[in-house]
């Protein structure tokens, strides 16, 4: 849609570049075109809770209020397309397909939040990490990539903050899964799921 494209601007971000801060006016909706982004909130005691990760093709900043409800930071060199929210709202009124697509994206974001609540619930550290790896694998498939190996755009610290664990626990769990022959660590950013069936059983709490 040419009119939709005319509202768009592009931005390049370095590693650690901030797209927006929590509480800032939600003036833009953004689409990641390359790289990866983490979404997080700062807690009252200064700790950080990572809410999720966005990859190429994903939207972020879909706030229903006047301000962003979380902060967004580039995990590595990334690029995003920015759509002014005011113009996007006008297009939604004129083009029902745009409105339906944004509704679907909002539902996906809600589903992601629910998935994280499940991860942070009654699951053990091992079950949390395995579930996270499987989710990343599924996300790669959704983006037209191979399911395995998994590329970790985030650090061990990011994974720990997302899963509600310590960095030490995340590192020990990676080592334990490797020792059991369930995964192989090709390097710090690539994980091979050796025994997918057993891993899925673990994630479901069956093992």
PDB file of N, CA and C in Angstrom, residues 123-182:
ATOM      1  N   UNK A 123       7.369 -23.795  36.659  1.00  0.00           N
ATOM      2  CA  UNK A 123       8.410 -24.554  35.968  1.00  0.00           C
ATOM      3  C   UNK A 123       9.750 -24.442  36.686  1.00  0.00           C
ATOM      4  N   UNK A 124      10.535 -25.521  36.607  1.00  0.00           N
ATOM      5  CA  UNK A 124      11.889 -25.511  37.149  1.00  0.00           C
ATOM      6  C   UNK A 124      12.786 -24.701  36.225  1.00  0.00           C
ATOM      7  N   UNK A 125      14.012 -24.425  36.697  1.00  0.00           N
ATOM      8  CA  UNK A 125      14.962 -23.675  35.884  1.00  0.00           C
ATOM      9  C   UNK A 125      15.223 -24.395  34.562  1.00  0.00           C
ATOM     10  N   UNK A 126      15.372 -25.722  34.630  1.00  0.00           N
ATOM     11  CA  UNK A 126      15.622 -26.497  33.416  1.00  0.00           C
ATOM     12  C   UNK A 126      14.435 -26.410  32.464  1.00  0.00           C
ATOM     13  N   UNK A 127      13.228 -26.535  32.996  1.00  0.00           N
ATOM     14  CA  UNK A 127      12.030 -26.462  32.153  1.00  0.00           C
ATOM     15  C   UNK A 127      11.874 -25.080  31.529  1.00  0.00           C
ATOM     16  N   UNK A 128      12.216 -24.042  32.288  1.00  0.00           N
ATOM     17  CA  UNK A 128      12.128 -22.679  31.752  1.00  0.00           C
ATOM     18  C   UNK A 128      13.082 -22.480  30.577  1.00  0.00           C
ATOM     19  N   UNK A 129      14.340 -22.906  30.766  1.00  0.00           N
ATOM     20  CA  UNK A 129      15.333 -22.699  29.713  1.00  0.00           C
ATOM     21  C   UNK A 129      14.998 -23.512  28.473  1.00  0.00           C
ATOM     22  N   UNK A 130      14.601 -24.764  28.663  1.00  0.00           N
ATOM     23  CA  UNK A 130      14.243 -25.605  27.521  1.00  0.00           C
ATOM     24  C   UNK A 130      13.040 -25.024  26.783  1.00  0.00           C
ATOM     25  N   UNK A 131      12.028 -24.570  27.517  1.00  0.00           N
ATOM     26  CA  UNK A 131      10.858 -23.960  26.895  1.00  0.00           C
ATOM     27  C   UNK A 131      11.259 -22.745  26.081  1.00  0.00           C
ATOM     28  N   UNK A 132      12.172 -21.959  26.618  1.00  0.00           N
ATOM     29  CA  UNK A 132      12.657 -20.764  25.921  1.00  0.00           C
ATOM     30  C   UNK A 132      13.362 -21.134  24.621  1.00  0.00           C
ATOM     31  N   UNK A 133      14.209 -22.151  24.660  1.00  0.00           N
ATOM     32  CA  UNK A 133      14.926 -22.572  23.455  1.00  0.00           C
ATOM     33  C   UNK A 133      13.951 -23.064  22.384  1.00  0.00           C
ATOM     34  N   UNK A 134      12.942 -23.806  22.793  1.00  0.00           N
ATOM     35  CA  UNK A 134      11.954 -24.303  21.831  1.00  0.00           C
ATOM     36  C   UNK A 134      11.160 -23.145  21.232  1.00  0.00           C
ATOM     37  N   UNK A 135      10.821 -22.154  22.050  1.00  0.00           N
ATOM     38  CA  UNK A 135      10.116 -20.976  21.538  1.00  0.00           C
ATOM     39  C   UNK A 135      10.965 -20.240  20.506  1.00  0.00           C
ATOM     40  N   UNK A 136      12.265 -20.124  20.773  1.00  0.00           N
ATOM     41  CA  UNK A 136      13.158 -19.469  19.810  1.00  0.00           C
ATOM     42  C   UNK A 136      13.216 -20.259  18.504  1.00  0.00           C
ATOM     43  N   UNK A 137      13.250 -21.582  18.614  1.00  0.00           N
ATOM     44  CA  UNK A 137      13.271 -22.428  17.427  1.00  0.00           C
ATOM     45  C   UNK A 137      11.996 -22.230  16.609  1.00  0.00           C
ATOM     46  N   UNK A 138      10.854 -22.207  17.289  1.00  0.00           N
ATOM     47  CA  UNK A 138       9.578 -21.993  16.604  1.00  0.00           C
ATOM     48  C   UNK A 138       9.528 -20.621  15.957  1.00  0.00           C
ATOM     49  N   UNK A 139      10.109 -19.634  16.632  1.00  0.00           N
ATOM     50  CA  UNK A 139      10.148 -18.280  16.085  1.00  0.00           C
ATOM     51  C   UNK A 139      10.977 -18.229  14.807  1.00  0.00           C
ATOM     52  N   UNK A 140      12.088 -18.976  14.785  1.00  0.00           N
ATOM     53  CA  UNK A 140      12.919 -19.007  13.571  1.00  0.00           C
ATOM     54  C   UNK A 140      12.145 -19.589  12.396  1.00  0.00           C
ATOM     55  N   UNK A 141      11.401 -20.652  12.650  1.00  0.00           N
ATOM     56  CA  UNK A 141      10.590 -21.263  11.602  1.00  0.00           C
ATOM     57  C   UNK A 141       9.553 -20.272  11.090  1.00  0.00           C
ATOM     58  N   UNK A 142       8.923 -19.554  12.012  1.00  0.00           N
ATOM     59  CA  UNK A 142       7.907 -18.559  11.624  1.00  0.00           C
ATOM     60  C   UNK A 142       8.485 -17.494  10.712  1.00  0.00           C
ATOM     61  N   UNK A 143       9.777 -17.199  10.897  1.00  0.00           N
ATOM     62  CA  UNK A 143      10.430 -16.172  10.072  1.00  0.00           C
ATOM     63  C   UNK A 143      11.067 -16.754   8.810  1.00  0.00           C
ATOM     64  N   UNK A 144      10.790 -18.042   8.542  1.00  0.00           N
ATOM     65  CA  UNK A 144      11.309 -18.663   7.331  1.00  0.00           C
ATOM     66  C   UNK A 144      12.724 -19.165   7.448  1.00  0.00           C
ATOM     67  N   UNK A 145      13.214 -19.325   8.676  1.00  0.00           N
ATOM     68  CA  UNK A 145      14.569 -19.816   8.904  1.00  0.00           C
ATOM     69  C   UNK A 145      14.525 -21.279   9.338  1.00  0.00           C
ATOM     70  N   UNK A 146      15.691 -21.885   9.460  1.00  0.00           N
ATOM     71  CA  UNK A 146      15.752 -23.281   9.906  1.00  0.00           C
ATOM     72  C   UNK A 146      15.413 -23.352  11.394  1.00  0.00           C
ATOM     73  N   UNK A 147      14.870 -24.479  11.823  1.00  0.00           N
ATOM     74  CA  UNK A 147      14.516 -24.655  13.230  1.00  0.00           C
ATOM     75  C   UNK A 147      15.737 -24.886  14.111  1.00  0.00           C
ATOM     76  N   UNK A 148      16.820 -25.333  13.500  1.00  0.00           N
ATOM     77  CA  UNK A 148      18.009 -25.718  14.253  1.00  0.00           C
ATOM     78  C   UNK A 148      19.242 -25.538  13.364  1.00  0.00           C
ATOM     79  N   UNK A 149      20.329 -24.958  13.910  1.00  0.00           N
ATOM     80  CA  UNK A 149      20.527 -24.538  15.294  1.00  0.00           C
ATOM     81  C   UNK A 149      19.817 -23.222  15.608  1.00  0.00           C
ATOM     82  N   UNK A 150      19.669 -22.963  16.891  1.00  0.00           N
ATOM     83  CA  UNK A 150      19.069 -21.721  17.357  1.00  0.00           C
ATOM     84  C   UNK A 150      20.162 -20.665  17.464  1.00  0.00           C
ATOM     85  N   UNK A 151      19.863 -19.463  16.985  1.00  0.00           N
ATOM     86  CA  UNK A 151      20.777 -18.339  17.137  1.00  0.00           C
ATOM     87  C   UNK A 151      20.340 -17.504  18.325  1.00  0.00           C
ATOM     88  N   UNK A 152      21.224 -17.337  19.290  1.00  0.00           N
ATOM     89  CA  UNK A 152      20.925 -16.540  20.480  1.00  0.00           C
ATOM     90  C   UNK A 152      21.419 -15.119  20.268  1.00  0.00           C
ATOM     91  N   UNK A 153      20.504 -14.208  19.975  1.00  0.00           N
ATOM     92  CA  UNK A 153      20.879 -12.809  19.801  1.00  0.00           C
ATOM     93  C   UNK A 153      21.115 -12.134  21.146  1.00  0.00           C
ATOM     94  N   UNK A 154      20.572 -12.736  22.198  1.00  0.00           N
ATOM     95  CA  UNK A 154      20.635 -12.150  23.532  1.00  0.00           C
ATOM     96  C   UNK A 154      21.751 -12.769  24.364  1.00  0.00           C
ATOM     97  N   UNK A 155      22.175 -12.062  25.409  1.00  0.00           N
ATOM     98  CA  UNK A 155      23.223 -12.559  26.298  1.00  0.00           C
ATOM     99  C   UNK A 155      22.635 -13.515  27.340  1.00  0.00           C
ATOM    100  N   UNK A 156      23.505 -14.192  28.053  1.00  0.00           N
ATOM    101  CA  UNK A 156      23.050 -15.048  29.152  1.00  0.00           C
ATOM    102  C   UNK A 156      22.339 -14.200  30.213  1.00  0.00           C
ATOM    103  N   UNK A 157      22.812 -12.977  30.404  1.00  0.00           N
ATOM    104  CA  UNK A 157      22.167 -12.079  31.368  1.00  0.00           C
ATOM    105  C   UNK A 157      20.746 -11.743  30.930  1.00  0.00           C
ATOM    106  N   UNK A 158      20.554 -11.504  29.634  1.00  0.00           N
ATOM    107  CA  UNK A 158      19.211 -11.229  29.111  1.00  0.00           C
ATOM    108  C   UNK A 158      18.290 -12.428  29.323  1.00  0.00           C
ATOM    109  N   UNK A 159      18.813 -13.618  29.045  1.00  0.00           N
ATOM    110  CA  UNK A 159      18.014 -14.837  29.219  1.00  0.00           C
ATOM    111  C   UNK A 159      17.623 -14.989  30.685  1.00  0.00           C
ATOM    112  N   UNK A 160      18.576 -14.738  31.579  1.00  0.00           N
ATOM    113  CA  UNK A 160      18.296 -14.847  33.012  1.00  0.00           C
ATOM    114  C   UNK A 160      17.202 -13.873  33.428  1.00  0.00           C
ATOM    115  N   UNK A 161      17.288 -12.629  32.968  1.00  0.00           N
ATOM    116  CA  UNK A 161      16.280 -11.628  33.322  1.00  0.00           C
ATOM    117  C   UNK A 161      14.904 -11.996  32.761  1.00  0.00           C
ATOM    118  N   UNK A 162      14.876 -12.575  31.582  1.00  0.00           N
ATOM    119  CA  UNK A 162      13.603 -12.964  30.983  1.00  0.00           C
ATOM    120  C   UNK A 162      12.964 -14.132  31.731  1.00  0.00           C
ATOM    121  N   UNK A 163      13.796 -15.089  32.139  1.00  0.00           N
ATOM    122  CA  UNK A 163      13.286 -16.306  32.773  1.00  0.00           C
ATOM    123  C   UNK A 163      13.176 -16.203  34.286  1.00  0.00           C
ATOM    124  N   UNK A 164      13.593 -15.074  34.852  1.00  0.00           N
ATOM    125  CA  UNK A 164      13.515 -14.939  36.302  1.00  0.00           C
ATOM    126  C   UNK A 164      14.525 -15.793  37.032  1.00  0.00           C
ATOM    127  N   UNK A 165      15.717 -15.958  36.437  1.00  0.00           N
ATOM    128  CA  UNK A 165      16.779 -16.776  37.017  1.00  0.00           C
ATOM    129  C   UNK A 165      18.035 -15.935  37.181  1.00  0.00           C
ATOM    130  N   UNK A 166      19.048 -16.485  37.847  1.00  0.00           N
ATOM    131  CA  UNK A 166      20.345 -15.835  37.907  1.00  0.00           C
ATOM    132  C   UNK A 166      21.189 -16.263  36.703  1.00  0.00           C
ATOM    133  N   UNK A 167      22.202 -15.474  36.382  1.00  0.00           N
ATOM    134  CA  UNK A 167      23.104 -15.831  35.279  1.00  0.00           C
ATOM    135  C   UNK A 167      23.781 -17.162  35.575  1.00  0.00           C
ATOM    136  N   UNK A 168      24.162 -17.366  36.829  1.00  0.00           N
ATOM    137  CA  UNK A 168      24.835 -18.612  37.208  1.00  0.00           C
ATOM    138  C   UNK A 168      23.926 -19.810  36.967  1.00  0.00           C
ATOM    139  N   UNK A 169      22.647 -19.668  37.304  1.00  0.00           N
ATOM    140  CA  UNK A 169      21.707 -20.771  37.088  1.00  0.00           C
ATOM    141  C   UNK A 169      21.537 -21.060  35.600  1.00  0.00           C
ATOM    142  N   UNK A 170      21.449 -20.018  34.796  1.00  0.00           N
ATOM    143  CA  UNK A 170      21.325 -20.208  33.349  1.00  0.00           C
ATOM    144  C   UNK A 170      22.553 -20.930  32.802  1.00  0.00           C
ATOM    145  N   UNK A 171      23.744 -20.510  33.216  1.00  0.00           N
ATOM    146  CA  UNK A 171      24.974 -21.146  32.732  1.00  0.00           C
ATOM    147  C   UNK A 171      25.054 -22.602  33.169  1.00  0.00           C
ATOM    148  N   UNK A 172      24.702 -22.884  34.439  1.00  0.00           N
ATOM    149  CA  UNK A 172      24.730 -24.266  34.931  1.00  0.00           C
ATOM    150  C   UNK A 172      23.720 -25.133  34.181  1.00  0.00           C
ATOM    151  N   UNK A 173      22.563 -24.558  33.863  1.00  0.00           N
ATOM    152  CA  UNK A 173      21.533 -25.338  33.176  1.00  0.00           C
ATOM    153  C   UNK A 173      21.947 -25.643  31.747  1.00  0.00           C
ATOM    154  N   UNK A 174      22.558 -24.689  31.074  1.00  0.00           N
ATOM    155  CA  UNK A 174      23.101 -24.965  29.737  1.00  0.00           C
ATOM    156  C   UNK A 174      24.099 -26.113  29.815  1.00  0.00           C
ATOM    157  N   UNK A 175      25.000 -26.056  30.794  1.00  0.00           N
ATOM    158  CA  UNK A 175      26.019 -27.105  30.943  1.00  0.00           C
ATOM    159  C   UNK A 175      25.384 -28.453  31.246  1.00  0.00           C
ATOM    160  N   UNK A 176      24.344 -28.459  32.082  1.00  0.00           N
ATOM    161  CA  UNK A 176      23.663 -29.705  32.430  1.00  0.00           C
ATOM    162  C   UNK A 176      22.980 -30.322  31.213  1.00  0.00           C
ATOM    163  N   UNK A 177      22.308 -29.499  30.422  1.00  0.00           N
ATOM    164  CA  UNK A 177      21.638 -30.001  29.213  1.00  0.00           C
ATOM    165  C   UNK A 177      22.653 -30.554  28.219  1.00  0.00           C
ATOM    166  N   UNK A 178      23.806 -29.897  28.151  1.00  0.00           N
ATOM    167  CA  UNK A 178      24.862 -30.392  27.260  1.00  0.00           C
ATOM    168  C   UNK A 178      25.402 -31.736  27.759  1.00  0.00           C
ATOM    169  N   UNK A 179      25.630 -31.849  29.068  1.00  0.00           N
ATOM    170  CA  UNK A 179      26.159 -33.082  29.652  1.00  0.00           C
ATOM    171  C   UNK A 179      25.198 -34.251  29.441  1.00  0.00           C
ATOM    172  N   UNK A 180      23.897 -33.973  29.461  1.00  0.00           N
ATOM    173  CA  UNK A 180      22.881 -35.006  29.241  1.00  0.00           C
ATOM    174  C   UNK A 180      22.735 -35.382  27.769  1.00  0.00           C
ATOM    175  N   UNK A 181      23.431 -34.667  26.900  1.00  0.00           N
ATOM    176  CA  UNK A 181      23.357 -34.969  25.479  1.00  0.00           C
ATOM    177  C   UNK A 181      22.112 -34.427  24.799  1.00  0.00           C
ATOM    178  N   UNK A 182      21.447 -33.456  25.440  1.00  0.00           N
ATOM    179  CA  UNK A 182      20.213 -32.910  24.878  1.00  0.00           C
ATOM    180  C   UNK A 182      20.475 -31.735  23.939  1.00  0.00           C
TER     181      UNK A 182
END
